Amino acid sequence: MILEIINASLLAATPILLAALGGLYTYHLNVFNIALEGMMLLGAFLGVLGSYLSGTWVIGLIFGALGALGAGAVFAFFAVYLKTDEFVTGIAINMLSLGGSTYALRQMFHVKGAFIHPDIQSLPLWNLPFFGKLPWLSFAALGLTALVWIHLYRTPFGLRLRAAGEDARAADSAGLNTARLKIRALLLSGALCGLSGVFLSLGYVTLFAENMSNGRGWIALAVIILVRGNPLNALLMALFFGFFDGLGLSLQKVNIPSQFTQMLPYLAALAALYFYSRTKRKTL
Amino acid sequence: MLEGKRGGYGTAKRLPLIGGKLSYAVRKRIFLNIRKLLPALLGLPAAFAAGFIILAAQGYDAPLSFTSLFHYSVFSRFAFFGTLARSVPLILTGLSAAAAFSSGCVNLGQPGQLILGALAAAALGLAVDLPALLMIPLLLLAAMAAGGLWAFIAGWFRHRFAMDEFISTLMLNFAADYFALYLISGPLLDRDMFSPMTKAIHSGGFLPLPGGFPTAVAVVLLVFCLVWIFFHRTKTGYELKIMGTSRLFARTGGCRTDADFLTVIIISGALAGLAGGLLIMGGQQHRFLKGLGANYAWDGVMIAIVADNGLTAVLLYGLFFAMLQTGSMGMEMETAVPSEFVLVFQAIIVLFAAASRKSFGVIMNWITVRRKAGKTARGEAHDT
């Protein structure tokens, strides 16, 4: 029973964790990146597209990651080069990938709502002791968390990133190229969100549905803010949301309307925000 | 909060060309309004060009697609009324977002507030049966109250626990979504139907459609006037404007920022709620169907962004977006471009309008600096 819960939590936590890892880069650079949701959705769509066209999940993974990286590049072009407001750029990217994927769903596959096809190959499952059977990207995400931590806190790049986030002008006058750092951080966050999307469409399920990210990108954003940018705590927080997501699924067997159990992760986010604000008040 | 710096570049004194006989204040206002609209208007041709290229690259008949987009939205009475009806929720959610954003309140909860407003109108419309003269105002008020209440929750979280309204309004959207789904597939379900929806409300709550004209538009115009007066002619509205520029400055200047914040988030929510109520009461269905709010979810935020939070601009761009959305069906009929293309196109417009506004500001700054430098070089005194 407990192992089942761990399994379900990790499964639901993976997309949130991956997107949150992506968002960490921009968080530390003080870029208001609210495009996580959109990049994730784009990754999910392109993952299915690549897997469908080639018949292998490898191409799907590459498509998804590169496509979302492209969205990060568009973000960087507008926000860094044209100096468009980050909030506005993020909203526009979200709408662009929501509209774009919905449009492409009809234009390429001639379906509305969802695309399911036997040619779509999903991510291979690994069966590890304790965790149980999961798509391999779930385990990779755990490893990535450690890598991102090292990248942010133990490499020159991470130091520069955090310094530029702390005070961009000071960093600039110390000879760092803040604009280039921003572009890199946005590309990294795009690629990671792309992986998160691929996990959704090729791991969690094997299909693409309109707006299938369904707020997970926003939850990832909440995770980042709540853990103040620490990757290891982000892992715990993602598991916390994953737990409520999984809990919703198991509670459906009990006689509670499924709509209320589906609310749980979002209400959990509100609760987490409440506790976060309380501790923040104390420290101030 | 979105575009912090306003009036940074060459202000009105240097524009005697506009309305020479008018007073300085009026000239300045006209100038500022034009400056607000112009950059977005410059972004539009770029957005159209991008949309054109996207369609042409896929082998569609791009010119015909774009002309049918307008042909099927304004060039017949039926189409035009359709556009007007479509603009109702767009303008109201746009006003909701603009009112909040321009006051420094990041209310992204329009989708949820709209759903709550629609639910209130639907539930009350099913529960009571009154003559139209009483019922219509009652349902409108109920929709506004429900939307306002839903937004107030987020406002109260912020007020009481310092919880960021940006995240809480978003999360409340999802809660509202599932709550509505629960109601329409459970307690309020019309069991004769195959997909989750309520029964139609009592006919007293129907907004009249004389000759097909959507009277909801009249409600929108009335509300628009009230909102405009509130923001431009009242003390609270003025305080909110200051708050939008700098909250700290507003507080030190003696504005009651906490109370003002709650006021604006309730107003913002009530506007979105009203949009939901009008969706139920206007139109043809008069019932809450599954996925009701989804179509308008983020449109309000997008419109507010393109309009740079200007109220009049929201009205215009709301109509424009409604035109695109209405025309998209005709476009699909004529050139087989899936109507979802409009979703992409809207996002492109947002991106380009925002980008061109920024570049426009940079260019204006550059010109001002050049001119000042030139004057200094010629030994003229600075005008202050």
PDB file of N, CA and C in Angstrom, chain A residues 32 34 74 78 82-85 87-89 91-93 95-96 98-100 102-103 106-107 112 214-215 218-219 221-222 225 257 259-260 262-263 266-267 269-270 273-274 277-278 280-281, chain B residues 2-3 55 58 60 101 106 108 159-164 166-168 170-172 174-175 178-179 181-182 185 298 301-302 305 332 338-341 343-344 347-348 350-352 354-355 358:
ATOM      1  N   PHE A  32      11.148  36.444 -14.730  1.00  0.00           N
ATOM      2  CA  PHE A  32       9.798  36.028 -14.370  1.00  0.00           C
ATOM      3  C   PHE A  32       9.275  35.122 -15.476  1.00  0.00           C
ATOM      4  N   ILE A  34       6.857  32.705 -16.734  1.00  0.00           N
ATOM      5  CA  ILE A  34       5.584  32.031 -16.509  1.00  0.00           C
ATOM      6  C   ILE A  34       5.208  31.209 -17.732  1.00  0.00           C
ATOM      7  N   VAL A  74      12.466  31.710 -28.413  1.00  0.00           N
ATOM      8  CA  VAL A  74      11.536  32.784 -28.771  1.00  0.00           C
ATOM      9  C   VAL A  74      11.355  33.722 -27.576  1.00  0.00           C
ATOM     10  N   PHE A  78      12.354  37.765 -27.544  1.00  0.00           N
ATOM     11  CA  PHE A  78      11.466  38.885 -27.225  1.00  0.00           C
ATOM     12  C   PHE A  78      11.848  39.555 -25.910  1.00  0.00           C
ATOM     13  N   LEU A  82      14.423  42.120 -27.600  1.00  0.00           N
ATOM     14  CA  LEU A  82      13.474  43.225 -27.839  1.00  0.00           C
ATOM     15  C   LEU A  82      13.012  43.873 -26.537  1.00  0.00           C
ATOM     16  N   LYS A  83      13.414  43.304 -25.394  1.00  0.00           N
ATOM     17  CA  LYS A  83      13.093  43.851 -24.083  1.00  0.00           C
ATOM     18  C   LYS A  83      11.592  43.963 -23.840  1.00  0.00           C
ATOM     19  N   THR A  84      10.846  43.015 -24.382  1.00  0.00           N
ATOM     20  CA  THR A  84       9.416  42.957 -24.092  1.00  0.00           C
ATOM     21  C   THR A  84       9.235  42.510 -22.639  1.00  0.00           C
ATOM     22  N   ASP A  85       8.181  42.988 -22.033  1.00  0.00           N
ATOM     23  CA  ASP A  85       7.878  42.625 -20.643  1.00  0.00           C
ATOM     24  C   ASP A  85       7.837  41.095 -20.486  1.00  0.00           C
ATOM     25  N   PHE A  87       6.407  39.134 -18.226  1.00  0.00           N
ATOM     26  CA  PHE A  87       5.066  38.631 -17.941  1.00  0.00           C
ATOM     27  C   PHE A  87       4.277  38.474 -19.241  1.00  0.00           C
ATOM     28  N   VAL A  88       4.317  39.520 -20.057  1.00  0.00           N
ATOM     29  CA  VAL A  88       3.569  39.514 -21.313  1.00  0.00           C
ATOM     30  C   VAL A  88       4.113  38.449 -22.256  1.00  0.00           C
ATOM     31  N   THR A  89       5.434  38.364 -22.355  1.00  0.00           N
ATOM     32  CA  THR A  89       6.039  37.362 -23.228  1.00  0.00           C
ATOM     33  C   THR A  89       5.623  35.963 -22.785  1.00  0.00           C
ATOM     34  N   ILE A  91       2.959  35.024 -21.061  1.00  0.00           N
ATOM     35  CA  ILE A  91       1.552  34.772 -21.388  1.00  0.00           C
ATOM     36  C   ILE A  91       1.408  34.463 -22.872  1.00  0.00           C
ATOM     37  N   ALA A  92       2.096  35.245 -23.698  1.00  0.00           N
ATOM     38  CA  ALA A  92       1.968  35.051 -25.143  1.00  0.00           C
ATOM     39  C   ALA A  92       2.502  33.685 -25.549  1.00  0.00           C
ATOM     40  N   ILE A  93       3.622  33.259 -24.960  1.00  0.00           N
ATOM     41  CA  ILE A  93       4.168  31.934 -25.298  1.00  0.00           C
ATOM     42  C   ILE A  93       3.176  30.848 -24.886  1.00  0.00           C
ATOM     43  N   MET A  95      -0.065  31.104 -24.664  1.00  0.00           N
ATOM     44  CA  MET A  95      -1.204  31.106 -25.570  1.00  0.00           C
ATOM     45  C   MET A  95      -0.800  30.558 -26.933  1.00  0.00           C
ATOM     46  N   LEU A  96       0.422  30.870 -27.318  1.00  0.00           N
ATOM     47  CA  LEU A  96       0.912  30.412 -28.614  1.00  0.00           C
ATOM     48  C   LEU A  96       0.992  28.890 -28.646  1.00  0.00           C
ATOM     49  N   LEU A  98      -0.629  26.812 -26.611  1.00  0.00           N
ATOM     50  CA  LEU A  98      -1.977  26.258 -26.478  1.00  0.00           C
ATOM     51  C   LEU A  98      -2.701  26.312 -27.821  1.00  0.00           C
ATOM     52  N   GLY A  99      -2.673  27.498 -28.437  1.00  0.00           N
ATOM     53  CA  GLY A  99      -3.327  27.649 -29.730  1.00  0.00           C
ATOM     54  C   GLY A  99      -2.653  26.806 -30.795  1.00  0.00           C
ATOM     55  N   GLY A 100      -1.326  26.840 -30.796  1.00  0.00           N
ATOM     56  CA  GLY A 100      -0.576  26.123 -31.816  1.00  0.00           C
ATOM     57  C   GLY A 100      -0.819  24.632 -31.761  1.00  0.00           C
ATOM     58  N   THR A 102      -3.378  23.061 -30.400  1.00  0.00           N
ATOM     59  CA  THR A 102      -4.771  22.772 -30.746  1.00  0.00           C
ATOM     60  C   THR A 102      -4.981  22.844 -32.257  1.00  0.00           C
ATOM     61  N   TYR A 103      -4.355  23.865 -32.842  1.00  0.00           N
ATOM     62  CA  TYR A 103      -4.459  24.050 -34.286  1.00  0.00           C
ATOM     63  C   TYR A 103      -3.811  22.885 -35.028  1.00  0.00           C
ATOM     64  N   ARG A 106      -5.683  19.656 -35.244  1.00  0.00           N
ATOM     65  CA  ARG A 106      -6.690  19.570 -36.304  1.00  0.00           C
ATOM     66  C   ARG A 106      -6.049  19.566 -37.675  1.00  0.00           C
ATOM     67  N   GLN A 107      -5.011  20.384 -37.820  1.00  0.00           N
ATOM     68  CA  GLN A 107      -4.419  20.543 -39.134  1.00  0.00           C
ATOM     69  C   GLN A 107      -3.695  19.268 -39.563  1.00  0.00           C
ATOM     70  N   LYS A 112     -10.200  16.618 -33.049  1.00  0.00           N
ATOM     71  CA  LYS A 112     -10.423  17.637 -32.030  1.00  0.00           C
ATOM     72  C   LYS A 112     -10.314  16.953 -30.684  1.00  0.00           C
ATOM     73  N   ASN A 214      -2.647  21.115 -18.184  1.00  0.00           N
ATOM     74  CA  ASN A 214      -3.686  21.350 -17.181  1.00  0.00           C
ATOM     75  C   ASN A 214      -3.185  21.957 -15.874  1.00  0.00           C
ATOM     76  N   GLY A 215      -2.386  23.007 -15.973  1.00  0.00           N
ATOM     77  CA  GLY A 215      -1.991  23.726 -14.760  1.00  0.00           C
ATOM     78  C   GLY A 215      -0.756  23.193 -14.075  1.00  0.00           C
ATOM     79  N   TRP A 218       1.902  25.726 -13.820  1.00  0.00           N
ATOM     80  CA  TRP A 218       1.645  26.731 -12.776  1.00  0.00           C
ATOM     81  C   TRP A 218       2.004  26.181 -11.412  1.00  0.00           C
ATOM     82  N   ILE A 219       1.706  24.892 -11.207  1.00  0.00           N
ATOM     83  CA  ILE A 219       2.080  24.280  -9.934  1.00  0.00           C
ATOM     84  C   ILE A 219       3.597  24.243  -9.806  1.00  0.00           C
ATOM     85  N   LEU A 221       5.608  26.342 -11.036  1.00  0.00           N
ATOM     86  CA  LEU A 221       6.006  27.716 -10.691  1.00  0.00           C
ATOM     87  C   LEU A 221       5.800  27.967  -9.205  1.00  0.00           C
ATOM     88  N   ALA A 222       4.672  27.486  -8.687  1.00  0.00           N
ATOM     89  CA  ALA A 222       4.417  27.628  -7.255  1.00  0.00           C
ATOM     90  C   ALA A 222       5.491  26.895  -6.455  1.00  0.00           C
ATOM     91  N   ILE A 225       8.682  28.967  -6.266  1.00  0.00           N
ATOM     92  CA  ILE A 225       8.580  30.098  -5.348  1.00  0.00           C
ATOM     93  C   ILE A 225       8.584  29.608  -3.905  1.00  0.00           C
ATOM     94  N   PRO A 257     -17.143  12.529  -4.937  1.00  0.00           N
ATOM     95  CA  PRO A 257     -17.177  12.887  -6.357  1.00  0.00           C
ATOM     96  C   PRO A 257     -15.768  13.163  -6.867  1.00  0.00           C
ATOM     97  N   GLN A 259     -14.604  15.036  -8.978  1.00  0.00           N
ATOM     98  CA  GLN A 259     -14.220  16.425  -9.211  1.00  0.00           C
ATOM     99  C   GLN A 259     -13.553  17.026  -7.986  1.00  0.00           C
ATOM    100  N   PHE A 260     -13.967  16.585  -6.795  1.00  0.00           N
ATOM    101  CA  PHE A 260     -13.362  17.153  -5.593  1.00  0.00           C
ATOM    102  C   PHE A 260     -11.968  16.600  -5.369  1.00  0.00           C
ATOM    103  N   GLN A 262      -9.983  15.680  -7.685  1.00  0.00           N
ATOM    104  CA  GLN A 262      -9.108  16.275  -8.689  1.00  0.00           C
ATOM    105  C   GLN A 262      -8.667  17.680  -8.309  1.00  0.00           C
ATOM    106  N   MET A 263      -9.447  18.321  -7.428  1.00  0.00           N
ATOM    107  CA  MET A 263      -9.080  19.662  -6.965  1.00  0.00           C
ATOM    108  C   MET A 263      -7.871  19.629  -6.042  1.00  0.00           C
ATOM    109  N   TYR A 266      -4.413  21.439  -6.458  1.00  0.00           N
ATOM    110  CA  TYR A 266      -4.506  22.899  -6.527  1.00  0.00           C
ATOM    111  C   TYR A 266      -4.779  23.483  -5.140  1.00  0.00           C
ATOM    112  N   LEU A 267      -5.636  22.786  -4.391  1.00  0.00           N
ATOM    113  CA  LEU A 267      -5.895  23.251  -3.028  1.00  0.00           C
ATOM    114  C   LEU A 267      -4.636  23.081  -2.176  1.00  0.00           C
ATOM    115  N   ALA A 269      -1.684  23.419  -3.238  1.00  0.00           N
ATOM    116  CA  ALA A 269      -0.819  24.556  -3.571  1.00  0.00           C
ATOM    117  C   ALA A 269      -1.204  25.772  -2.735  1.00  0.00           C
ATOM    118  N   LEU A 270      -2.523  25.995  -2.584  1.00  0.00           N
ATOM    119  CA  LEU A 270      -2.981  27.117  -1.756  1.00  0.00           C
ATOM    120  C   LEU A 270      -2.515  26.937  -0.316  1.00  0.00           C
ATOM    121  N   LEU A 273       1.131  27.558   0.004  1.00  0.00           N
ATOM    122  CA  LEU A 273       1.383  29.002  -0.079  1.00  0.00           C
ATOM    123  C   LEU A 273       1.082  29.678   1.252  1.00  0.00           C
ATOM    124  N   TYR A 274       0.036  29.190   1.917  1.00  0.00           N
ATOM    125  CA  TYR A 274      -0.332  29.740   3.224  1.00  0.00           C
ATOM    126  C   TYR A 274       0.796  29.538   4.235  1.00  0.00           C
ATOM    127  N   SER A 277       3.792  31.679   3.422  1.00  0.00           N
ATOM    128  CA  SER A 277       3.637  33.089   3.792  1.00  0.00           C
ATOM    129  C   SER A 277       3.798  33.280   5.287  1.00  0.00           C
ATOM    130  N   ARG A 278       3.345  32.275   6.068  1.00  0.00           N
ATOM    131  CA  ARG A 278       3.483  32.406   7.524  1.00  0.00           C
ATOM    132  C   ARG A 278       4.940  32.414   7.942  1.00  0.00           C
ATOM    133  N   LYS A 280       7.432  33.180   6.066  1.00  0.00           N
ATOM    134  CA  LYS A 280       8.076  34.370   5.513  1.00  0.00           C
ATOM    135  C   LYS A 280       7.833  35.558   6.431  1.00  0.00           C
ATOM    136  N   ARG A 281       6.621  35.649   6.949  1.00  0.00           N
ATOM    137  CA  ARG A 281       6.298  36.760   7.834  1.00  0.00           C
ATOM    138  C   ARG A 281       7.164  36.740   9.087  1.00  0.00           C
TER     139      ARG A 281
ATOM    140  N   LEU B   2       2.740  46.004 -15.104  1.00  0.00           N
ATOM    141  CA  LEU B   2       3.322  45.349 -16.265  1.00  0.00           C
ATOM    142  C   LEU B   2       4.353  46.222 -16.937  1.00  0.00           C
ATOM    143  N   GLU B   3       3.966  47.435 -17.224  1.00  0.00           N
ATOM    144  CA  GLU B   3       4.897  48.335 -17.874  1.00  0.00           C
ATOM    145  C   GLU B   3       5.112  49.473 -16.904  1.00  0.00           C
ATOM    146  N   LEU B  55       0.096  30.961 -42.909  1.00  0.00           N
ATOM    147  CA  LEU B  55      -0.930  30.307 -43.731  1.00  0.00           C
ATOM    148  C   LEU B  55      -0.392  29.966 -45.110  1.00  0.00           C
ATOM    149  N   GLN B  58       1.764  26.956 -45.401  1.00  0.00           N
ATOM    150  CA  GLN B  58       1.092  25.662 -45.343  1.00  0.00           C
ATOM    151  C   GLN B  58       0.260  25.388 -46.580  1.00  0.00           C
ATOM    152  N   TYR B  60      -2.170  27.285 -47.818  1.00  0.00           N
ATOM    153  CA  TYR B  60      -3.547  27.784 -47.841  1.00  0.00           C
ATOM    154  C   TYR B  60      -3.622  29.054 -48.671  1.00  0.00           C
ATOM    155  N   PHE B 101      -4.743  44.884 -13.394  1.00  0.00           N
ATOM    156  CA  PHE B 101      -3.334  45.094 -13.742  1.00  0.00           C
ATOM    157  C   PHE B 101      -2.936  46.549 -13.536  1.00  0.00           C
ATOM    158  N   VAL B 106      -2.349  41.480  -9.605  1.00  0.00           N
ATOM    159  CA  VAL B 106      -2.223  40.497 -10.678  1.00  0.00           C
ATOM    160  C   VAL B 106      -3.320  39.459 -10.545  1.00  0.00           C
ATOM    161  N   LEU B 108      -5.224  36.859 -12.161  1.00  0.00           N
ATOM    162  CA  LEU B 108      -5.273  36.004 -13.341  1.00  0.00           C
ATOM    163  C   LEU B 108      -6.436  35.025 -13.207  1.00  0.00           C
ATOM    164  N   HIS B 159      -4.606  39.783   1.800  1.00  0.00           N
ATOM    165  CA  HIS B 159      -4.749  40.769   2.858  1.00  0.00           C
ATOM    166  C   HIS B 159      -4.388  40.170   4.214  1.00  0.00           C
ATOM    167  N   ARG B 160      -4.896  38.966   4.478  1.00  0.00           N
ATOM    168  CA  ARG B 160      -4.787  38.382   5.796  1.00  0.00           C
ATOM    169  C   ARG B 160      -3.482  37.613   5.979  1.00  0.00           C
ATOM    170  N   PHE B 161      -3.075  36.852   4.935  1.00  0.00           N
ATOM    171  CA  PHE B 161      -1.925  35.961   5.083  1.00  0.00           C
ATOM    172  C   PHE B 161      -0.757  36.340   4.185  1.00  0.00           C
ATOM    173  N   ALA B 162      -0.856  37.469   3.480  1.00  0.00           N
ATOM    174  CA  ALA B 162       0.211  37.892   2.554  1.00  0.00           C
ATOM    175  C   ALA B 162       0.499  36.828   1.496  1.00  0.00           C
ATOM    176  N   MET B 163      -0.553  36.104   1.063  1.00  0.00           N
ATOM    177  CA  MET B 163      -0.368  35.118   0.002  1.00  0.00           C
ATOM    178  C   MET B 163      -0.484  35.826  -1.345  1.00  0.00           C
ATOM    179  N   ASP B 164       0.456  35.513  -2.214  1.00  0.00           N
ATOM    180  CA  ASP B 164       0.519  36.159  -3.515  1.00  0.00           C
ATOM    181  C   ASP B 164      -0.761  35.904  -4.317  1.00  0.00           C
ATOM    182  N   PHE B 166      -1.280  36.307  -7.332  1.00  0.00           N
ATOM    183  CA  PHE B 166      -0.966  35.783  -8.659  1.00  0.00           C
ATOM    184  C   PHE B 166      -1.147  34.258  -8.690  1.00  0.00           C
ATOM    185  N   ILE B 167      -0.631  33.571  -7.659  1.00  0.00           N
ATOM    186  CA  ILE B 167      -0.781  32.111  -7.645  1.00  0.00           C
ATOM    187  C   ILE B 167      -2.166  31.700  -7.161  1.00  0.00           C
ATOM    188  N   SER B 168      -2.673  32.394  -6.127  1.00  0.00           N
ATOM    189  CA  SER B 168      -3.941  31.929  -5.566  1.00  0.00           C
ATOM    190  C   SER B 168      -5.093  32.093  -6.556  1.00  0.00           C
ATOM    191  N   LEU B 170      -4.857  31.855  -9.740  1.00  0.00           N
ATOM    192  CA  LEU B 170      -4.689  30.763 -10.707  1.00  0.00           C
ATOM    193  C   LEU B 170      -5.223  29.447 -10.163  1.00  0.00           C
ATOM    194  N   MET B 171      -4.840  29.148  -8.908  1.00  0.00           N
ATOM    195  CA  MET B 171      -5.254  27.869  -8.336  1.00  0.00           C
ATOM    196  C   MET B 171      -6.764  27.836  -8.142  1.00  0.00           C
ATOM    197  N   LEU B 172      -7.342  28.982  -7.804  1.00  0.00           N
ATOM    198  CA  LEU B 172      -8.796  29.028  -7.647  1.00  0.00           C
ATOM    199  C   LEU B 172      -9.508  28.783  -8.976  1.00  0.00           C
ATOM    200  N   PHE B 174      -8.718  26.513 -11.131  1.00  0.00           N
ATOM    201  CA  PHE B 174      -8.891  25.071 -11.280  1.00  0.00           C
ATOM    202  C   PHE B 174      -9.963  24.563 -10.321  1.00  0.00           C
ATOM    203  N   ALA B 175      -9.966  25.121  -9.109  1.00  0.00           N
ATOM    204  CA  ALA B 175     -10.999  24.730  -8.153  1.00  0.00           C
ATOM    205  C   ALA B 175     -12.381  25.052  -8.722  1.00  0.00           C
ATOM    206  N   TYR B 178     -13.417  22.544 -11.531  1.00  0.00           N
ATOM    207  CA  TYR B 178     -13.891  21.233 -11.066  1.00  0.00           C
ATOM    208  C   TYR B 178     -15.203  21.360 -10.291  1.00  0.00           C
ATOM    209  N   PHE B 179     -15.342  22.456  -9.579  1.00  0.00           N
ATOM    210  CA  PHE B 179     -16.580  22.682  -8.839  1.00  0.00           C
ATOM    211  C   PHE B 179     -17.760  22.766  -9.812  1.00  0.00           C
ATOM    212  N   LEU B 181     -17.887  21.521 -12.798  1.00  0.00           N
ATOM    213  CA  LEU B 181     -18.077  20.203 -13.385  1.00  0.00           C
ATOM    214  C   LEU B 181     -18.872  19.300 -12.442  1.00  0.00           C
ATOM    215  N   TYR B 182     -18.565  19.434 -11.157  1.00  0.00           N
ATOM    216  CA  TYR B 182     -19.310  18.648 -10.169  1.00  0.00           C
ATOM    217  C   TYR B 182     -20.787  19.035 -10.170  1.00  0.00           C
ATOM    218  N   SER B 185     -22.616  17.959 -13.396  1.00  0.00           N
ATOM    219  CA  SER B 185     -22.783  16.524 -13.636  1.00  0.00           C
ATOM    220  C   SER B 185     -23.397  15.848 -12.418  1.00  0.00           C
ATOM    221  N   TRP B 298      -8.387  32.865 -21.324  1.00  0.00           N
ATOM    222  CA  TRP B 298      -7.295  33.817 -21.192  1.00  0.00           C
ATOM    223  C   TRP B 298      -7.465  35.031 -22.091  1.00  0.00           C
ATOM    224  N   VAL B 301      -7.158  38.474 -20.385  1.00  0.00           N
ATOM    225  CA  VAL B 301      -5.790  38.867 -20.046  1.00  0.00           C
ATOM    226  C   VAL B 301      -5.056  39.340 -21.294  1.00  0.00           C
ATOM    227  N   MET B 302      -5.245  38.604 -22.390  1.00  0.00           N
ATOM    228  CA  MET B 302      -4.558  38.983 -23.632  1.00  0.00           C
ATOM    229  C   MET B 302      -5.019  40.355 -24.110  1.00  0.00           C
ATOM    230  N   ILE B 305      -3.555  43.109 -22.127  1.00  0.00           N
ATOM    231  CA  ILE B 305      -2.142  43.317 -22.458  1.00  0.00           C
ATOM    232  C   ILE B 305      -2.006  44.120 -23.749  1.00  0.00           C
ATOM    233  N   GLU B 332     -12.883  29.013 -42.081  1.00  0.00           N
ATOM    234  CA  GLU B 332     -12.780  27.559 -42.223  1.00  0.00           C
ATOM    235  C   GLU B 332     -13.642  27.065 -43.389  1.00  0.00           C
ATOM    236  N   PRO B 338      -8.296  25.439 -40.372  1.00  0.00           N
ATOM    237  CA  PRO B 338      -9.009  25.161 -39.120  1.00  0.00           C
ATOM    238  C   PRO B 338      -9.214  26.444 -38.321  1.00  0.00           C
ATOM    239  N   SER B 339     -10.423  26.606 -37.770  1.00  0.00           N
ATOM    240  CA  SER B 339     -10.743  27.867 -37.088  1.00  0.00           C
ATOM    241  C   SER B 339      -9.814  28.111 -35.898  1.00  0.00           C
ATOM    242  N   GLU B 340      -9.167  27.046 -35.410  1.00  0.00           N
ATOM    243  CA  GLU B 340      -8.244  27.203 -34.286  1.00  0.00           C
ATOM    244  C   GLU B 340      -7.061  28.086 -34.644  1.00  0.00           C
ATOM    245  N   PHE B 341      -6.888  28.358 -35.916  1.00  0.00           N
ATOM    246  CA  PHE B 341      -5.802  29.245 -36.316  1.00  0.00           C
ATOM    247  C   PHE B 341      -5.881  30.573 -35.588  1.00  0.00           C
ATOM    248  N   LEU B 343      -6.574  31.150 -32.590  1.00  0.00           N
ATOM    249  CA  LEU B 343      -5.895  31.084 -31.291  1.00  0.00           C
ATOM    250  C   LEU B 343      -4.424  31.444 -31.455  1.00  0.00           C
ATOM    251  N   VAL B 344      -3.814  30.878 -32.502  1.00  0.00           N
ATOM    252  CA  VAL B 344      -2.409  31.175 -32.770  1.00  0.00           C
ATOM    253  C   VAL B 344      -2.253  32.658 -33.106  1.00  0.00           C
ATOM    254  N   ALA B 347      -2.350  35.055 -30.186  1.00  0.00           N
ATOM    255  CA  ALA B 347      -1.113  35.065 -29.399  1.00  0.00           C
ATOM    256  C   ALA B 347      -0.031  35.839 -30.122  1.00  0.00           C
ATOM    257  N   ILE B 348       0.012  35.704 -31.449  1.00  0.00           N
ATOM    258  CA  ILE B 348       1.005  36.454 -32.229  1.00  0.00           C
ATOM    259  C   ILE B 348       0.754  37.952 -32.072  1.00  0.00           C
ATOM    260  N   VAL B 350      -0.619  39.498 -29.573  1.00  0.00           N
ATOM    261  CA  VAL B 350      -0.195  39.911 -28.228  1.00  0.00           C
ATOM    262  C   VAL B 350       1.313  40.135 -28.198  1.00  0.00           C
ATOM    263  N   LEU B 351       2.033  39.148 -28.719  1.00  0.00           N
ATOM    264  CA  LEU B 351       3.491  39.205 -28.680  1.00  0.00           C
ATOM    265  C   LEU B 351       3.997  40.410 -29.471  1.00  0.00           C
ATOM    266  N   PHE B 352       3.470  40.595 -30.673  1.00  0.00           N
ATOM    267  CA  PHE B 352       3.970  41.667 -31.531  1.00  0.00           C
ATOM    268  C   PHE B 352       3.560  43.033 -31.007  1.00  0.00           C
ATOM    269  N   ALA B 354       3.031  43.860 -27.908  1.00  0.00           N
ATOM    270  CA  ALA B 354       3.852  44.179 -26.738  1.00  0.00           C
ATOM    271  C   ALA B 354       5.271  44.526 -27.149  1.00  0.00           C
ATOM    272  N   ALA B 355       5.805  43.744 -28.098  1.00  0.00           N
ATOM    273  CA  ALA B 355       7.177  43.995 -28.534  1.00  0.00           C
ATOM    274  C   ALA B 355       7.297  45.345 -29.220  1.00  0.00           C
ATOM    275  N   LYS B 358       7.308  48.227 -26.829  1.00  0.00           N
ATOM    276  CA  LYS B 358       8.597  48.409 -26.172  1.00  0.00           C
ATOM    277  C   LYS B 358       9.593  49.078 -27.130  1.00  0.00           C
TER     278      LYS B 358
END
